[in-house]
C-alpha cells in the first residue's frame, strides 16, 4: 500500500523525539556542566537557528533541570506507552491535516467526529447522543448551561440578559460537588451568585454524600412559588471526595416534573462500559447530559474530555457553542479517535475492569484490619475506596475522662477529631511515599474528616498500578497501625508526665502527628525579654541536639516549617515499648544540665573578670612594697647595679594565681618554693542523672526491658535493676567478719577511709577490730 511520506516522516520524528525525552540518563560531563550553568534563564533568540536535536535537548534539560541536584533518586517521566504515543501523534496530525483543502478537511473531520461519537455512545450506553470535545472538564457543563438558557428563554438570542430579569434562572448543585464549580459557572455565564443553589446532602438516612432529594423538592417548590425558573441540576455519579453516587433515578423524575435539565458527572460513569453496572450508576444513561474524562480513566495524555448530550435543535446547539461550523475545531477528537482505535473495545473495558478489581482487592483487605474504618457506597462494587484510622474512644483508657460534666465533653470530642485528622494526614502521606504506584491521596470530607482515598480509575492507568502494589499497600498499612495506636495511647501519659515534671512546659499542638511537643521552661531574673528569649532558644536548640545524639528510635525535630511553635522539641511517632517516664526525665535532666552549664559559664566569666581586676590591684600594691624594701638607691641605674653586686637583695617573686574551682586569688610563693604548680582542691564530680538507667546490650534508649512483656510498672523496673545488678561484679568484702549490704557501692579504698575515720584513739592502740553492734550501725548509717 502507498504511504504518505509526510505521515511516515511525522511518525518517525515523533518516535525519535519521545525516545530522546524519555531517556533520563545523561553523561557525567553534561551533569557537571549543568551544575555551573543555568540554561533555564531566558536568552536572546539565535539568528542562525537550531536543529531539532538541539531544541529537544533543551526541552529535556528544562524538564529534568533541577531534580537530580535536589534528590538522589532520578525522576522519570510517566511511561505513556504506545497508546499514549498515538494520542500525541494525534496532535501532530491535527496540525498537518488543518492545511488540507477545505473539502477534504470537511470530509475527514466529519468522519473522525462521527466515529468517535458513535463509539463512545455505544461504549457508555448513551443512545442517540451527540458529543462535545473540550480541554477543560468544566467547559462542557458551561456549554450545556448556555444550551438550556437558549432553550428555556426563547428571546434570549435577541434580548440577551434582559430576558433573565423576568424570571431569575436557578442552577442546583450538590454540596458534595467540586469546590468552586458553582462560582465558575456564574462567572462564565454572567449570572449573579444568587442563581446558584447548593443542595445539602443527607443527614439522617442514606449516604451522607448523596443529595437530599426530599429537601431538593421543597427548595424547587419554593423557588417556583417565588417566581424563579428552575433551570438545571448537576448530579454526581461518584462525588469528588468519597465517590458516592446520587439517587439519579429519583432526581430524573424530579427534573421531568419541573422541566429541568439533568447533568451527571463523576468517576463512576466509567463503569458503564463494564458488563455489570450497579443500578444507581445505570440510571445515568437516562440523563440529559454527562461528562466523561477518558484521559485519566485510560491513561491517555492530552486527550480531551467529552460531554455527551441529547438535544433535537441543532441551531440551539450551535448557538450554545456545542457544535461548530469550523472544521478545524472538530479535529479536537483526533487524538481520542486514534487512541480508541489502538486500544479497541476489549482494551478499554479491560482497563476499567482492572481498576475496579484493584479497588475491590483493597476493600476486602481493609475489612480484616482493626482500627480501619471504610466509607464506601457499595461493599460489593465500589470504584472509590475511602478509609481512615480510627480507634474507638471507649477502647482506650477512660479513667482520666470519667468526669460527668457535659461542659468538657465537647472540647474533648473536638480535640479528638482534630488529632485523628492529623494522624490520618500523616498516614496518607506515608502510604503515598512508601507505595507511590498505588496513587493514594489525602482527602478532606465534611463528616468523616481527613481520610485516605484510593481511586484507581483516576490513577491506575497512569501509574500502572498492579495487584502486588495493593498487597504492598496493605502490608505498609499493617506496619503503620501499631505505631498509630501506640502513639495515640501514649499521648495522654506523655502530657501528664510533662505537666508533673518541674522545668518542662507541655505545648498542645493538635496538628502535630507524634507523641507531643515539649519546651524546657527557662526561668531567669533577667528583665530583658529579648535576652531571655534568646537564652530560651539556645537551651532548647542544644537540648534538641543532645536528644538526637542519643541512640534511640525516636525522631526529635523543631516541628513543621510553617505554623509550628518556636523554641520547642517535637517528638514524632513512637512504638508501644516506649518508656515515657524515662523519656521525660531525660529531657528534663538534659535541659537542667544545659541550663546549669550556661549559668556556670556566665558566673565564671564574671568571677574571672573580677579576679583579674583584683589581681592587678594586688600586683600593683606588691610592686610598691618591693620598691620600699629595696630602697631608693637601688632604683638608680648605675648605683643600683653596684649596690646589688656588693649586697644582693633577696626577694622572692610575688605573683597571683586564680583558682577557678574556688573562685579566689592565691599567692605564687608556694609554686616558686616547691618548683611545682599545686593541684589545689579537687573539683567536685559532675552530677549525673539518676534516670540514666543501665541498659542491656543492644537495647536502645527509652525502651522498656525486653524481659518484661507486660506494662512497665514500678515492680518490673525494680526487677530489671536487680537483673542488672546481678550482671555487674561487686568488690570483695573488707574482712571475713564484716557483711557487705546489697546497696554498698563504695570502692575498697573509700571503705578503709570510712573505717579509719570511725575508729577512736583507744581503738587505734588495740588489735581488736570494732565489732560491736553499735559501731556497726553507725558505720552503716554513715555509708
XYZ file of C-alpha atoms in Angstrom:
783
model
C 0.000 0.000 0.000
C 1.088 3.555 -0.657
C 2.013 5.523 2.416
C 2.102 9.303 2.553
C 5.804 10.106 3.076
C 4.896 13.094 5.212
C 2.906 10.896 7.590
C 5.712 8.332 7.723
C 8.264 11.056 8.476
C 5.978 12.528 11.125
C 5.639 9.174 12.899
C 9.377 8.604 12.729
C 10.181 12.031 14.140
C 7.656 11.556 16.932
C 9.214 8.227 17.939
C 12.695 9.726 17.966
C 11.537 12.722 19.971
C 9.776 10.548 22.554
C 12.812 8.303 22.947
C 15.016 11.305 23.493
C 12.679 12.892 26.024
C 12.066 9.640 27.905
C 15.775 8.862 28.119
C 16.698 10.221 31.539
C 20.327 9.101 31.543
C 22.867 11.809 30.704
C 26.610 11.858 30.617
C 28.653 12.847 33.644
C 30.248 15.743 31.768
C 26.842 17.186 30.957
C 25.734 16.848 34.594
C 28.842 18.623 35.847
C 28.415 21.361 33.263
C 24.759 21.749 34.239
C 25.679 22.476 37.860
C 27.544 25.630 36.878
C 25.318 26.921 34.051
C 21.666 27.895 34.238
C 20.121 27.008 30.886
C 16.641 27.874 32.092
C 17.443 31.588 32.126
C 15.786 33.274 29.115
C 18.217 34.463 26.470
C 18.160 36.111 23.051
C 16.866 34.284 20.012
C 19.737 32.922 17.943
C 19.889 34.308 14.462
C 21.174 31.182 12.685
C 18.523 28.858 14.169
C 18.974 25.407 15.721
C 18.296 21.871 14.600
C 15.577 19.639 16.092
C 18.018 17.609 18.206
C 19.338 20.718 19.964
C 15.846 22.012 20.618
C 14.713 18.670 22.063
C 17.852 18.581 24.199
C 16.914 21.991 25.571
C 13.397 20.732 26.342
C 14.861 17.732 28.121
C 17.123 19.935 30.243
C 14.186 22.121 31.202
C 12.119 19.047 32.144
C 14.838 17.455 34.286
C 16.879 20.543 35.163
C 16.902 20.710 38.968
C 15.548 17.375 40.134
C 18.761 15.367 40.074
C 20.513 18.126 42.014
C 17.836 18.199 44.710
C 17.253 14.482 45.177
C 19.433 11.443 44.852
C 16.655 9.482 43.170
C 16.290 10.174 39.477
C 12.839 11.221 38.391
C 11.400 9.547 35.329
C 8.536 10.609 33.150
C 5.289 8.716 33.167
C 5.549 5.811 30.767
C 2.812 6.773 28.334
C 3.118 3.598 26.294
C 2.110 3.038 22.693
C -1.452 4.241 23.215
C -0.018 7.464 24.629
C 2.148 7.866 21.545
C -0.969 7.584 19.435
C -2.621 10.396 21.383
C 0.462 12.589 20.980
C 0.618 11.731 17.302
C -2.980 12.950 17.009
C -1.934 16.490 17.930
C 0.766 16.461 15.255
C -1.649 15.059 12.701
C -4.241 17.695 13.549
C -1.758 20.411 12.663
C -0.896 18.629 9.408
C -4.497 17.906 8.429
C -5.529 21.526 9.008
C -3.561 22.582 5.895
C -5.619 20.340 3.579
C -8.082 21.876 1.197
C -11.472 22.709 2.621
C -13.416 19.844 1.041
C -11.011 17.127 2.108
C -10.787 18.656 5.561
C -14.581 18.667 5.909
C -14.904 15.006 4.925
C -12.067 13.923 7.207
C -13.279 15.848 10.260
C -16.863 14.653 9.790
C -15.685 11.035 9.696
C -13.459 11.458 12.789
C -16.189 13.192 14.764
C -18.957 10.755 13.847
C -16.804 7.675 14.507
C -15.652 8.872 17.920
C -19.154 9.924 18.981
C -20.644 6.607 17.893
C -18.005 4.569 19.703
C -18.384 6.499 22.947
C -22.180 6.407 22.940
C -22.188 2.625 22.436
C -19.372 2.071 24.900
C -21.084 4.002 27.705
C -24.676 3.018 26.848
C -25.789 6.504 25.867
C -28.173 6.121 22.931
C -28.810 8.813 20.295
C -26.321 11.191 21.816
C -24.141 13.959 20.478
C -20.672 14.767 21.713
C -18.746 17.920 22.545
C -14.965 17.665 22.984
C -13.255 20.156 25.262
C -9.938 20.634 27.058
C -11.289 21.937 30.388
C -13.587 19.384 32.037
C -15.883 22.204 33.239
C -16.314 23.667 29.767
C -18.823 21.009 28.724
C -21.153 21.851 31.622
C -20.776 25.537 30.797
C -21.941 24.937 27.203
C -24.832 22.813 28.463
C -25.979 25.674 30.711
C -25.977 28.014 27.722
C -27.946 25.469 25.725
C -30.591 25.218 28.476
C -30.804 29.019 28.746
C -31.353 29.276 24.998
C -33.992 26.546 25.216
C -35.964 27.908 28.188
C -35.689 31.593 27.232
C -36.879 31.861 23.616
C -35.975 35.550 23.260
C -32.524 35.173 24.826
C -30.829 35.372 21.414
C -32.449 38.746 20.741
C -32.825 40.428 24.142
C -29.885 38.839 25.941
C -29.632 39.209 29.722
C -32.722 41.441 29.847
C -34.947 38.416 29.418
C -33.427 36.835 32.531
C -34.811 39.609 34.728
C -38.382 38.402 34.185
C -37.639 35.026 35.745
C -34.358 34.508 37.511
C -32.760 31.174 36.481
C -31.641 28.773 39.207
C -28.943 26.116 38.851
C -28.834 23.422 41.545
C -25.618 21.668 42.512
C -24.829 19.242 45.320
C -22.973 20.334 48.430
C -20.532 17.487 47.674
C -19.711 18.868 44.212
C -16.294 20.120 43.175
C -15.061 23.151 45.049
C -15.675 26.359 43.141
C -17.851 24.785 40.441
C -20.891 26.975 41.096
C -18.887 30.185 41.228
C -17.057 29.315 37.996
C -20.360 28.725 36.196
C -21.828 32.023 37.389
C -18.707 33.927 36.368
C -18.664 32.443 32.870
C -22.413 32.831 32.325
C -22.558 36.334 33.736
C -25.102 35.349 36.366
C -25.214 36.540 39.995
C -24.286 34.055 42.687
C -27.927 34.087 43.833
C -28.694 31.974 40.744
C -26.642 29.122 42.239
C -28.330 26.915 44.849
C -26.304 24.381 46.840
C -28.415 21.394 47.852
C -27.384 19.815 51.196
C -26.664 16.103 51.453
C -28.483 13.544 53.587
C -28.147 13.918 57.327
C -30.454 11.238 58.726
C -30.913 8.431 56.197
C -28.777 7.151 53.363
C -25.286 8.194 52.385
C -24.077 11.480 53.833
C -22.523 12.279 50.452
C -25.753 11.953 48.440
C -28.024 14.837 47.622
C -31.116 15.111 49.842
C -33.897 14.583 47.295
C -36.771 15.497 49.631
C -35.087 18.747 50.589
C -34.376 19.490 46.928
C -38.071 19.027 46.116
C -39.060 21.569 48.765
C -36.431 24.051 47.571
C -37.607 23.820 43.959
C -41.232 24.377 45.027
C -40.239 27.462 46.982
C -38.298 28.828 44.005
C -41.231 28.266 41.645
C -43.620 29.985 44.048
C -41.263 32.956 44.323
C -41.223 33.431 40.545
C -37.875 31.832 39.751
C -37.172 29.391 36.916
C -35.509 26.053 37.866
C -33.057 25.554 35.045
C -30.559 22.735 35.571
C -29.477 20.167 38.167
C -25.890 18.908 38.418
C -25.736 15.430 39.973
C -22.777 13.190 40.786
C -22.061 9.622 39.763
C -19.081 9.484 42.087
C -18.562 12.555 44.253
C -15.112 14.155 44.056
C -14.374 13.265 47.667
C -15.887 9.912 48.632
C -17.013 8.613 45.224
C -20.691 8.166 46.140
C -23.499 8.313 43.574
C -26.650 10.387 43.930
C -30.081 8.806 43.556
C -30.154 9.500 39.839
C -33.462 7.734 39.234
C -35.393 9.897 41.671
C -33.563 13.011 40.540
C -34.521 12.300 36.925
C -38.192 12.025 37.919
C -37.930 15.305 39.810
C -36.340 17.025 36.787
C -39.093 15.774 34.499
C -41.691 17.069 36.946
C -40.260 20.603 36.906
C -38.973 20.547 33.311
C -35.340 20.761 34.387
C -32.163 19.566 32.681
C -30.183 16.793 34.465
C -26.427 16.753 34.016
C -24.294 13.979 35.554
C -20.527 13.844 36.096
C -18.193 11.679 38.154
C -15.665 8.887 38.031
C -18.242 6.115 38.460
C -19.529 6.771 34.935
C -16.557 4.732 33.699
C -18.218 1.545 34.996
C -20.953 1.929 32.362
C -18.541 0.206 29.986
C -18.478 -2.968 32.128
C -20.829 -5.924 31.827
C -22.167 -5.494 35.356
C -23.244 -1.994 36.338
C -24.917 -1.019 39.587
C -28.464 0.258 39.236
C -27.573 3.644 40.720
C -24.943 4.286 38.029
C -27.017 2.717 35.256
C -29.668 5.391 35.803
C -27.159 7.930 34.422
C -27.904 6.651 30.901
C -31.320 8.383 31.134
C -29.906 11.803 31.999
C -29.821 14.708 29.549
C -26.030 15.047 29.508
C -22.886 13.590 31.088
C -19.197 14.451 31.116
C -16.548 11.741 30.602
C -12.837 12.212 31.422
C -11.285 9.432 29.362
C -7.709 10.676 29.725
C -7.361 9.684 33.382
C -9.536 6.561 33.055
C -7.482 5.064 30.220
C -4.122 6.677 30.891
C -4.145 8.761 27.718
C -2.170 12.024 27.797
C -3.508 15.215 26.246
C -6.864 13.820 25.129
C -9.974 15.965 25.503
C -12.858 15.406 27.875
C -16.193 14.523 26.288
C -19.692 15.738 27.118
C -22.461 13.551 25.714
C -25.870 15.187 25.428
C -29.262 14.779 23.786
C -30.947 17.699 22.021
C -33.119 17.946 18.951
C -32.451 21.515 17.775
C -29.036 21.826 16.053
C -29.358 25.606 15.803
C -29.529 25.986 19.573
C -26.547 23.647 19.966
C -24.659 25.851 17.524
C -25.693 28.984 19.397
C -24.563 27.467 22.705
C -21.178 26.507 21.228
C -21.655 22.737 21.444
C -21.146 22.408 17.699
C -19.011 24.441 15.359
C -19.039 25.172 11.663
C -15.238 25.387 11.654
C -13.725 22.037 10.604
C -10.502 22.755 12.465
C -12.296 22.723 15.827
C -13.650 19.265 15.046
C -10.059 17.996 14.995
C -10.053 18.047 18.811
C -11.383 14.500 18.658
C -8.451 13.252 16.543
C -6.148 12.177 19.452
C -9.047 10.323 21.052
C -10.040 8.798 17.706
C -6.550 7.343 17.229
C -6.245 6.110 20.841
C -9.640 4.384 20.905
C -8.788 2.514 17.714
C -5.441 1.445 19.129
C -6.943 0.143 22.393
C -10.057 -1.377 20.889
C -13.278 -2.170 22.735
C -11.737 -5.033 24.705
C -8.708 -2.973 25.727
C -10.866 -0.131 27.026
C -13.114 -2.441 29.019
C -10.113 -4.329 30.405
C -8.523 -1.171 31.768
C -11.693 -0.106 33.526
C -12.259 -3.629 34.855
C -8.680 -3.783 36.153
C -9.229 -0.546 38.100
C -12.424 -1.929 39.637
C -10.611 -5.129 40.660
C -7.903 -3.101 42.363
C -10.404 -1.197 44.481
C -12.246 -4.400 45.359
C -8.969 -6.088 46.368
C -8.104 -3.231 48.687
C -11.612 -3.135 50.170
C -11.517 -6.851 51.014
C -8.174 -6.457 52.801
C -9.309 -3.415 54.736
C -12.262 -5.337 56.183
C -9.820 -7.618 58.029
C -7.814 -4.790 59.624
C -8.511 -3.424 63.080
C -8.740 0.313 63.694
C -9.507 0.967 59.996
C -12.878 2.467 59.126
C -14.017 2.470 55.497
C -16.518 4.762 53.833
C -17.798 3.138 50.654
C -21.183 3.272 48.985
C -21.366 -0.356 47.878
C -19.479 -3.117 49.693
C -19.642 -5.375 46.618
C -18.568 -2.892 43.983
C -17.085 0.487 44.829
C -14.698 2.143 42.352
C -13.501 4.558 45.059
C -12.296 3.353 48.477
C -12.044 5.859 51.311
C -10.659 4.735 54.670
C -9.242 6.232 57.839
C -7.537 5.200 61.035
C -9.990 5.304 63.911
C -9.800 3.875 67.403
C -12.973 3.830 69.429
C -12.770 6.195 72.377
C -14.233 3.520 74.649
C -11.386 1.160 73.811
C -8.796 3.464 75.271
C -8.063 4.343 78.837
C -11.096 6.184 80.164
C -10.055 6.526 83.770
C -8.859 10.061 83.215
C -12.056 11.041 81.385
C -14.618 9.882 83.893
C -15.763 13.411 84.714
C -19.527 13.547 84.244
C -19.654 17.245 83.453
C -21.034 17.780 79.966
C -19.222 21.069 79.607
C -15.896 19.358 78.949
C -17.271 16.737 76.626
C -17.411 18.894 73.519
C -13.791 20.144 73.682
C -12.604 16.574 74.168
C -14.549 15.376 71.144
C -13.345 18.344 69.101
C -9.727 17.729 70.084
C -10.110 14.046 69.333
C -11.415 14.824 65.834
C -8.500 17.165 65.240
C -5.973 14.576 66.417
C -7.443 11.895 64.176
C -7.323 14.272 61.220
C -3.653 14.897 61.913
C -2.844 11.205 62.244
C -4.711 10.294 59.052
C -2.940 13.081 57.206
C 0.362 11.542 58.288
C -0.842 8.051 57.369
C -1.861 9.104 53.862
C 1.440 10.856 53.242
C 3.404 7.842 54.482
C 1.471 5.398 52.288
C 1.838 7.616 49.232
C 5.569 7.873 49.865
C 6.150 4.176 50.538
C 3.950 2.885 47.685
C 3.891 5.638 45.055
C 2.441 3.296 42.411
C -0.766 2.956 44.447
C -1.818 6.544 43.808
C -3.431 7.058 47.227
C -4.008 10.621 48.362
C -5.467 12.515 51.307
C -8.970 13.967 51.111
C -10.930 16.207 53.471
C -14.556 15.150 53.973
C -17.122 17.177 55.844
C -18.386 14.422 58.135
C -15.544 11.886 58.230
C -12.729 14.426 58.429
C -9.341 13.646 56.932
C -9.273 10.298 55.087
C -7.091 8.340 52.714
C -8.599 7.844 49.261
C -7.839 5.201 46.648
C -9.400 5.956 43.261
C -7.803 3.598 40.721
C -9.994 4.816 37.861
C -8.200 8.144 38.114
C -4.665 6.874 38.763
C -4.090 3.185 37.946
C -3.872 3.567 34.155
C -1.464 6.480 34.531
C 0.731 4.936 37.246
C 0.476 1.332 36.083
C -0.902 0.047 39.393
C -0.965 -3.742 39.763
C -2.305 -6.221 42.325
C 1.097 -6.527 44.010
C 1.069 -2.780 44.623
C -2.195 -3.160 46.532
C -0.721 -6.007 48.596
C 2.308 -3.854 49.355
C -0.004 -1.013 50.347
C -1.840 -3.280 52.783
C 1.447 -4.506 54.262
C 2.612 -0.943 54.837
C -0.729 -0.131 56.419
C -0.365 -3.081 58.794
C 3.029 -1.745 59.897
C 1.724 1.760 60.478
C -1.370 0.837 62.501
C 0.552 -0.304 65.649
C 2.595 2.894 65.523
C -0.568 4.998 65.321
C -2.314 3.156 68.153
C 0.757 3.291 70.413
C 1.309 6.983 69.812
C -2.351 7.757 70.403
C -2.397 5.831 73.676
C 0.863 7.324 74.988
C -0.004 10.947 74.189
C -2.022 11.358 77.390
C 0.648 9.700 79.521
C 3.293 11.924 77.952
C 1.222 15.038 78.657
C 0.688 14.049 82.293
C 4.370 13.240 82.814
C 5.451 16.565 81.334
C 2.976 18.549 83.427
C 4.225 16.787 86.588
C 7.872 17.452 85.784
C 9.388 20.676 87.049
C 11.107 22.724 84.386
C 9.140 21.352 81.419
C 6.208 23.003 79.697
C 3.744 20.960 77.650
C 2.736 22.637 74.375
C -0.597 21.481 72.990
C -0.314 21.232 69.213
C -3.165 19.161 67.804
C -1.747 19.479 64.313
C 1.471 17.591 65.123
C 1.474 13.882 64.162
C 3.514 12.471 67.002
C 3.845 11.938 70.729
C 3.714 15.604 71.611
C 5.538 18.887 71.947
C 7.595 19.944 74.960
C 9.590 23.009 75.871
C 12.234 23.374 78.535
C 10.989 26.328 80.546
C 13.957 28.554 81.295
C 13.447 30.788 84.356
C 15.600 33.845 84.693
C 15.571 37.029 86.726
C 16.572 38.926 83.617
C 14.042 41.644 82.860
C 15.116 41.915 79.236
C 12.597 39.787 77.311
C 14.752 39.710 74.199
C 17.734 38.278 76.051
C 15.563 35.751 77.862
C 14.044 34.683 74.547
C 17.495 34.160 73.042
C 18.584 32.125 76.065
C 15.429 30.015 75.794
C 16.090 29.387 72.122
C 19.710 28.491 72.843
C 18.827 25.977 75.554
C 16.073 24.241 73.550
C 18.248 24.093 70.435
C 21.055 22.485 72.411
C 18.521 20.163 74.042
C 17.306 19.026 70.620
C 20.881 18.403 69.518
C 21.689 16.266 72.554
C 18.456 14.261 72.218
C 19.241 13.447 68.600
C 22.687 12.237 69.653
C 21.146 9.524 71.819
C 20.787 6.034 70.378
C 17.019 5.783 70.130
C 14.309 5.108 67.569
C 12.576 8.417 68.261
C 12.673 11.436 65.999
C 13.189 14.844 67.574
C 12.746 17.968 65.482
C 11.894 21.647 65.597
C 8.447 20.899 64.200
C 6.826 21.915 60.919
C 8.395 24.644 58.849
C 5.271 26.788 58.960
C 2.750 27.135 61.748
C 4.751 25.438 64.488
C 5.630 26.710 67.952
C 9.032 28.302 68.487
C 11.709 27.024 70.864
C 10.127 23.595 71.282
C 11.099 19.960 70.845
C 8.698 17.981 68.665
C 8.636 14.225 69.236
C 7.452 12.011 66.381
C 5.670 8.672 66.252
C 6.543 6.039 68.871
C 6.095 2.329 69.484
C 4.416 0.514 72.339
C 7.680 -0.316 74.171
C 8.449 3.338 74.851
C 9.236 4.249 78.448
C 7.538 7.627 78.714
C 8.792 8.413 82.214
C 12.402 7.795 81.222
C 11.953 9.969 78.141
C 10.500 12.877 80.103
C 13.129 12.579 82.852
C 15.882 12.537 80.256
C 14.525 15.670 78.601
C 14.239 17.454 81.965
C 17.683 16.372 83.183
C 19.350 17.270 79.902
C 17.687 20.659 79.953
C 18.794 21.291 83.532
C 22.338 20.275 82.685
C 22.410 22.663 79.735
C 20.976 25.465 81.873
C 23.476 24.842 84.693
C 26.383 24.806 82.264
C 25.134 28.024 80.743
C 24.830 29.714 84.119
C 28.198 28.313 85.232
C 29.828 29.829 82.189
C 28.198 33.186 82.859
C 29.216 33.122 86.548
C 32.738 32.011 85.686
C 33.095 34.881 83.222
C 32.076 37.380 85.891
C 34.351 35.782 88.525
C 37.340 35.776 86.180
C 36.772 39.413 85.284
C 36.636 40.460 88.937
C 39.644 38.232 89.743
C 41.761 39.887 87.078
C 40.916 43.334 88.405
C 41.749 42.283 91.960
C 44.994 40.648 90.824
C 46.059 43.841 89.065
C 45.456 45.836 92.237
C 47.363 43.353 94.403
C 50.292 43.205 91.998
C 50.445 46.997 91.870
C 50.464 47.094 95.680
C 53.162 44.391 95.787
C 55.370 46.418 93.417
C 55.049 49.452 95.644
C 56.014 47.399 98.688
C 59.015 45.963 96.821
C 60.240 49.463 95.983
C 60.060 50.444 99.626
C 62.011 47.341 100.682
C 64.769 47.772 98.085
C 65.267 51.463 98.831
C 65.784 54.454 96.623
C 69.459 53.827 95.825
C 68.775 50.515 94.162
C 66.498 52.249 91.658
C 69.331 54.418 90.267
C 70.679 52.657 87.150
C 74.443 52.582 87.831
C 74.400 52.864 91.586
C 71.729 50.205 91.927
C 73.804 47.705 89.909
C 76.875 48.260 92.031
C 74.875 48.068 95.245
C 73.175 44.870 94.140
C 76.593 43.386 93.307
C 78.026 44.140 96.727
C 74.868 43.440 98.680
C 72.339 41.378 96.716
C 68.725 41.811 97.715
C 66.998 38.506 98.262
C 63.311 38.829 97.378
C 61.044 36.053 96.306
C 58.999 36.814 93.191
C 55.447 37.594 94.064
C 52.626 36.685 91.708
C 48.998 35.665 91.779
C 47.217 32.580 90.560
C 43.478 32.315 90.067
C 41.774 29.160 91.332
C 38.780 28.537 89.057
C 37.385 25.860 91.362
C 37.398 28.029 94.491
C 36.958 31.302 92.625
C 39.739 33.015 94.654
C 43.194 34.569 94.172
C 46.209 32.795 95.694
C 49.884 33.678 96.004
C 52.515 32.009 93.821
C 55.142 31.794 96.608
C 54.440 28.107 97.190
C 54.870 27.450 93.495
C 58.349 29.036 93.441
C 59.380 27.324 96.658
C 58.311 23.798 95.618
C 59.217 24.346 91.950
C 55.888 22.718 91.028
C 52.388 24.003 90.479
C 49.953 22.807 93.128
C 46.838 20.978 92.075
C 44.668 22.703 94.638
C 41.381 21.256 95.654
C 39.801 18.562 93.554
C 36.749 19.871 91.721
C 33.510 18.184 92.631
C 32.373 15.495 90.225
C 29.782 16.452 87.641
C 26.400 15.282 88.863
C 24.894 12.632 86.692
C 21.224 11.996 86.328
C 19.748 9.089 88.200
C 17.467 8.414 85.277
C 20.242 7.172 83.002
C 19.418 3.560 83.505
C 21.828 0.825 82.665
C 20.573 -0.859 79.527
C 21.000 -4.351 78.286
C 23.379 -4.923 75.368
C 21.647 -3.864 72.151
C 18.814 -2.081 73.955
C 18.229 1.470 72.741
C 17.310 4.462 74.816
C 13.760 4.938 76.133
C 12.921 1.264 75.593
C 11.280 -0.865 78.202
C 13.007 -4.033 79.308
C 12.833 -6.781 76.736
C 12.395 -9.304 79.554
C 9.113 -7.845 80.744
C 6.325 -8.266 78.240
C 3.623 -6.616 80.390
C 3.331 -2.963 81.276
C 6.434 -1.276 82.645
C 5.358 -0.822 86.252
C 7.425 0.050 89.305
C 7.831 -3.575 90.320
C 9.012 -4.535 86.871
C 11.546 -1.674 86.898
C 12.908 -2.881 90.239
C 13.252 -6.410 88.988
C 15.005 -5.040 85.932
C 17.506 -3.199 88.138
C 18.070 -6.379 90.139
C 18.886 -8.218 86.938
C 21.383 -5.551 86.023
C 22.994 -5.776 89.468
C 23.431 -9.499 89.037
C 25.292 -8.869 85.822
C 27.798 -6.430 87.468
C 30.687 -7.880 89.561
C 30.933 -6.472 93.098
C 34.181 -5.694 95.007
C 35.228 -8.217 97.701
C 34.297 -7.684 101.363
C 36.606 -5.763 103.708
C 37.118 -8.611 106.130
C 35.604 -12.004 106.791
C 33.843 -10.618 109.845
C 32.080 -7.795 108.044
C 29.000 -8.243 105.880
C 28.561 -6.024 102.872
C 24.979 -4.759 102.279
C 23.346 -5.102 98.886
C 23.337 -1.306 98.413
C 27.058 -0.764 99.129
C 28.855 0.534 96.085
C 31.957 2.201 97.592
C 35.424 1.281 96.479
C 37.695 -0.649 98.884
C 39.894 2.431 99.435
C 36.903 4.559 100.357
C 35.656 1.849 102.724
C 39.006 1.781 104.517
C 38.938 5.530 104.957
C 35.476 5.312 106.493
C 36.641 2.649 108.931
C 39.683 4.683 109.958
C 37.553 7.785 110.437
C 35.249 5.907 112.754
C 37.995 4.337 114.894
C 38.756 6.076 118.223
C 42.359 6.748 119.517
C 41.938 3.973 122.108
C 40.950 1.515 119.396
C 43.974 2.562 117.392
C 46.307 1.065 120.052
C 44.184 -2.039 120.279
C 44.442 -5.047 117.970
C 40.723 -5.792 118.221
C 38.555 -4.728 115.327
C 35.445 -2.638 116.101
C 32.951 -5.468 116.034
C 30.285 -4.254 118.480
C 26.762 -3.869 117.112
C 26.505 -0.158 117.926
C 29.628 0.620 115.928
C 28.324 -1.422 113.047
C 25.085 0.553 112.975
C 26.968 3.878 112.964
C 29.159 2.619 110.161
C 26.129 1.627 108.079
C 24.397 4.930 108.684
C 27.495 6.914 107.684
C 27.666 4.983 104.479
